mmCIF file of C-alpha atoms in Angstrom:
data_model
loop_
_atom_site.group_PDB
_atom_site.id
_atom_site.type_symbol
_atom_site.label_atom_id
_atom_site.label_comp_id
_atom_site.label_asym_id
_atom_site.label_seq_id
_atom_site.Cartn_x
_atom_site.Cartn_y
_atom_site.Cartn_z
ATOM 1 C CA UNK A 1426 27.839 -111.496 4.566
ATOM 2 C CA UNK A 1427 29.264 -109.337 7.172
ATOM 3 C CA UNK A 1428 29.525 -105.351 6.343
ATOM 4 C CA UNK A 1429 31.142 -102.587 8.847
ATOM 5 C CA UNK A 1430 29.763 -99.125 8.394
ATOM 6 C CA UNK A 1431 30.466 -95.768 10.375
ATOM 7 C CA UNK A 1432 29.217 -92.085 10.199
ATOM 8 C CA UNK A 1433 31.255 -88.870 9.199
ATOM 9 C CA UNK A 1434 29.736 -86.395 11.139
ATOM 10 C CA UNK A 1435 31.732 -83.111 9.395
ATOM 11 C CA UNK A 1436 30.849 -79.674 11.316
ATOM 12 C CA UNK A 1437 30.139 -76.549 9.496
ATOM 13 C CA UNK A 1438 33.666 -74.927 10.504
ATOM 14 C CA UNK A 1439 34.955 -77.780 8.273
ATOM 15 C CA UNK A 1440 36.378 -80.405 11.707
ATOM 16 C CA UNK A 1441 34.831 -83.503 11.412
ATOM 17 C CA UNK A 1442 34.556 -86.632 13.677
ATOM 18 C CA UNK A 1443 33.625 -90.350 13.166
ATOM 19 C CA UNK A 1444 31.438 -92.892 14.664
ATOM 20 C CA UNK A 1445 32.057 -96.235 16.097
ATOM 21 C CA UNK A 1446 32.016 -99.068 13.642
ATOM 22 C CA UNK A 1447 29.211 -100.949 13.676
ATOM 23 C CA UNK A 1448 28.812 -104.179 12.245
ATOM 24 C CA UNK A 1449 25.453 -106.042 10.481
ATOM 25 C CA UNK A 1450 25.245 -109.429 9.057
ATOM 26 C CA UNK A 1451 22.304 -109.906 6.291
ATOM 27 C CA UNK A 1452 21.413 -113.061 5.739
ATOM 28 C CA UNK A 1453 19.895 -113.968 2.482
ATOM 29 C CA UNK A 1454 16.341 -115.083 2.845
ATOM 30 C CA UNK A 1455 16.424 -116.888 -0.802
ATOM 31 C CA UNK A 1456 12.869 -114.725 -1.227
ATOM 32 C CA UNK A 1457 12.273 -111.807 -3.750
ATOM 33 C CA UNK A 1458 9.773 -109.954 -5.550
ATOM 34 C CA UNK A 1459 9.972 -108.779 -9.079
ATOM 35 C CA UNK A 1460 7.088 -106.477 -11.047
ATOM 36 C CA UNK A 1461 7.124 -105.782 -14.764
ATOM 37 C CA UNK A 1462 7.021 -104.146 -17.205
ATOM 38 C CA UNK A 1463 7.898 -101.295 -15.637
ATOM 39 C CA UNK A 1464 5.992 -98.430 -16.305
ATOM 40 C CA UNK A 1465 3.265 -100.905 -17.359
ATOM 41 C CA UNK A 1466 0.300 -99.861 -19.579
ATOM 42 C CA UNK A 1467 -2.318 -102.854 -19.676
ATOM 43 C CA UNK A 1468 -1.562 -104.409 -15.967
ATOM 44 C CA UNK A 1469 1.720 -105.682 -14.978
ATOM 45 C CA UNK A 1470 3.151 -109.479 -13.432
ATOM 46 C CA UNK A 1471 3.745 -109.626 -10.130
ATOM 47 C CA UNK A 1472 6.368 -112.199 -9.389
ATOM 48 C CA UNK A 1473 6.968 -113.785 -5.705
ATOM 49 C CA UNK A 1474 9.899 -116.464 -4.898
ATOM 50 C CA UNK A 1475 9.692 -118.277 -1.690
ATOM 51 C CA UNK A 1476 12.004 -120.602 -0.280
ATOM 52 C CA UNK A 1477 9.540 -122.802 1.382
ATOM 53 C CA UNK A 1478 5.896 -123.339 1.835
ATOM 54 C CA UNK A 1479 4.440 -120.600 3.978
ATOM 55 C CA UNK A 1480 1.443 -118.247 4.026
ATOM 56 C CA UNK A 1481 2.241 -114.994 2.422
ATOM 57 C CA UNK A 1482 -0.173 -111.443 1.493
ATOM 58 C CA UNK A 1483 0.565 -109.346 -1.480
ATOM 59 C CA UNK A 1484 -1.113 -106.222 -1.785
ATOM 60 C CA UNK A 1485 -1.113 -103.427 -3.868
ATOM 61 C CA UNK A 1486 -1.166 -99.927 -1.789
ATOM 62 C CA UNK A 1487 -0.943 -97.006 -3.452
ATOM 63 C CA UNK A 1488 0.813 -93.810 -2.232
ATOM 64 C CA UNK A 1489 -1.165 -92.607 0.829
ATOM 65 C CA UNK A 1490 -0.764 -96.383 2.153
ATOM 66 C CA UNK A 1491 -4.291 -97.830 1.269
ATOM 67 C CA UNK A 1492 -4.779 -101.346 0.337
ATOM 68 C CA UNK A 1493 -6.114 -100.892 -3.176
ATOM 69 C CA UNK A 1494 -5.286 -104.398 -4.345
ATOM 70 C CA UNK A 1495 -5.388 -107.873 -2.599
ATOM 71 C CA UNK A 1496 -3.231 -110.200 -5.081
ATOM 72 C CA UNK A 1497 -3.178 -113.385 -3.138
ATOM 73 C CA UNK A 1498 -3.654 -114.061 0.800
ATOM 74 C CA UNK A 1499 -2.701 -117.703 1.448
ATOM 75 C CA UNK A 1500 -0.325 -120.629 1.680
ATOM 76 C CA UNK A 1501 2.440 -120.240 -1.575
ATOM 77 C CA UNK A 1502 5.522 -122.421 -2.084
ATOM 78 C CA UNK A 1503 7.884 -121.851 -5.036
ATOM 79 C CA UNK A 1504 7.567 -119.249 -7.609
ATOM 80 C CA UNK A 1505 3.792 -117.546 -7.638
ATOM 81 C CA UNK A 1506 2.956 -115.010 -10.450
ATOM 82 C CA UNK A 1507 0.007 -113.287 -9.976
ATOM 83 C CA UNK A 1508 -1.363 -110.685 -12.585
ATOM 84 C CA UNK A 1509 -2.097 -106.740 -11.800
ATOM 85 C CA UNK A 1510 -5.463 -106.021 -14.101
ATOM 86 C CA UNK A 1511 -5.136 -102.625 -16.213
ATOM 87 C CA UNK A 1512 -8.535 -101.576 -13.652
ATOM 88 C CA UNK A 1513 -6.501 -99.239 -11.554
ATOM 89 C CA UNK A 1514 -5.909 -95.681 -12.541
ATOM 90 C CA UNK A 1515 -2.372 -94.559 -14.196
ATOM 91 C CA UNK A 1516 -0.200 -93.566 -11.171
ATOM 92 C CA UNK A 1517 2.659 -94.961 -8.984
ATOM 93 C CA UNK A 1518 2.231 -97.787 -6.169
ATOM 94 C CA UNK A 1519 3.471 -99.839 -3.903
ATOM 95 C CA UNK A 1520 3.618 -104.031 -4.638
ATOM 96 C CA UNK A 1521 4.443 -105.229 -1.047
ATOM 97 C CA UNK A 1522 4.720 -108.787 -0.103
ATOM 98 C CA UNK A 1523 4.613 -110.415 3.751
ATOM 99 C CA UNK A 1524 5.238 -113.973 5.047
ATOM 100 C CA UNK A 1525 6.363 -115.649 7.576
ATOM 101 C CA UNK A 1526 10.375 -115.211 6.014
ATOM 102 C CA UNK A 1527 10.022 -112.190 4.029
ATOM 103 C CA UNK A 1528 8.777 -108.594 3.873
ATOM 104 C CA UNK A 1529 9.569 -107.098 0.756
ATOM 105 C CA UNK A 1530 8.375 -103.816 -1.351
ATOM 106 C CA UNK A 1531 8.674 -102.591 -5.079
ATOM 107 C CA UNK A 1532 7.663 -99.668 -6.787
ATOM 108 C CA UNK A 1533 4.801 -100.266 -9.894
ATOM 109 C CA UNK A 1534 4.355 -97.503 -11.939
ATOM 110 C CA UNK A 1535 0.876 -97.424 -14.032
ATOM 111 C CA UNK A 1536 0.794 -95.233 -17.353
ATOM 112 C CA UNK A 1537 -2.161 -95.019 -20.052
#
């Protein structure tokens, strides 16, 4: 839907003053991405939805923004669960997934 936001900007003498309103419609992409267990100990599930056929990446990075992973690079349509192997060493990533209607991120933690 529609949503209005505005800033406070408050001074340190205590006067404040707003901003404009500004006003942002999101429109729902009917795409999402989903990993568990979270923290996972043998490899986690990596879950994509898309709304339509398209060609979509997911990739693992971890936290200094290297591709450590490639899940799947290639044309997906519906629901694709892919499978994180327990190979990578206990620590927190990044699952991110890009196509042509979506460009979404989650957090995967790793433990042993």
């Amino acid at each position: 839907g529609t949503h209005r936001f505005r800033l406070k900007q408050l001074d340190f003498d205590g006067t404040f003053e707003y901003s404009p309103i500004v006003e942002a419609t999101v429109v729902p992409t009917g795409a999402s991405l989903a990993v568990y267990p979270q923290p996972a100990v043998n490899g986690a599930t990596v879950v994509v939805e898309l709304p339509r056929r398209q060609r979509v990446t997911v990739e693992v990075y971890d936290l200094l923004g290297r591709v450590v992973e490639t899940l799947h690079a290639g044309e997906a349509e519906g629901a694709l669960r892919l499978d994180v192997e327990a190979g990578l060493p206990a620590g927190v990533y990044v699952v991110r997934a890009a196509g042509e209607s979506l460009s979404v991120s989650r957090r995967m933690v790793l433990a042993r």
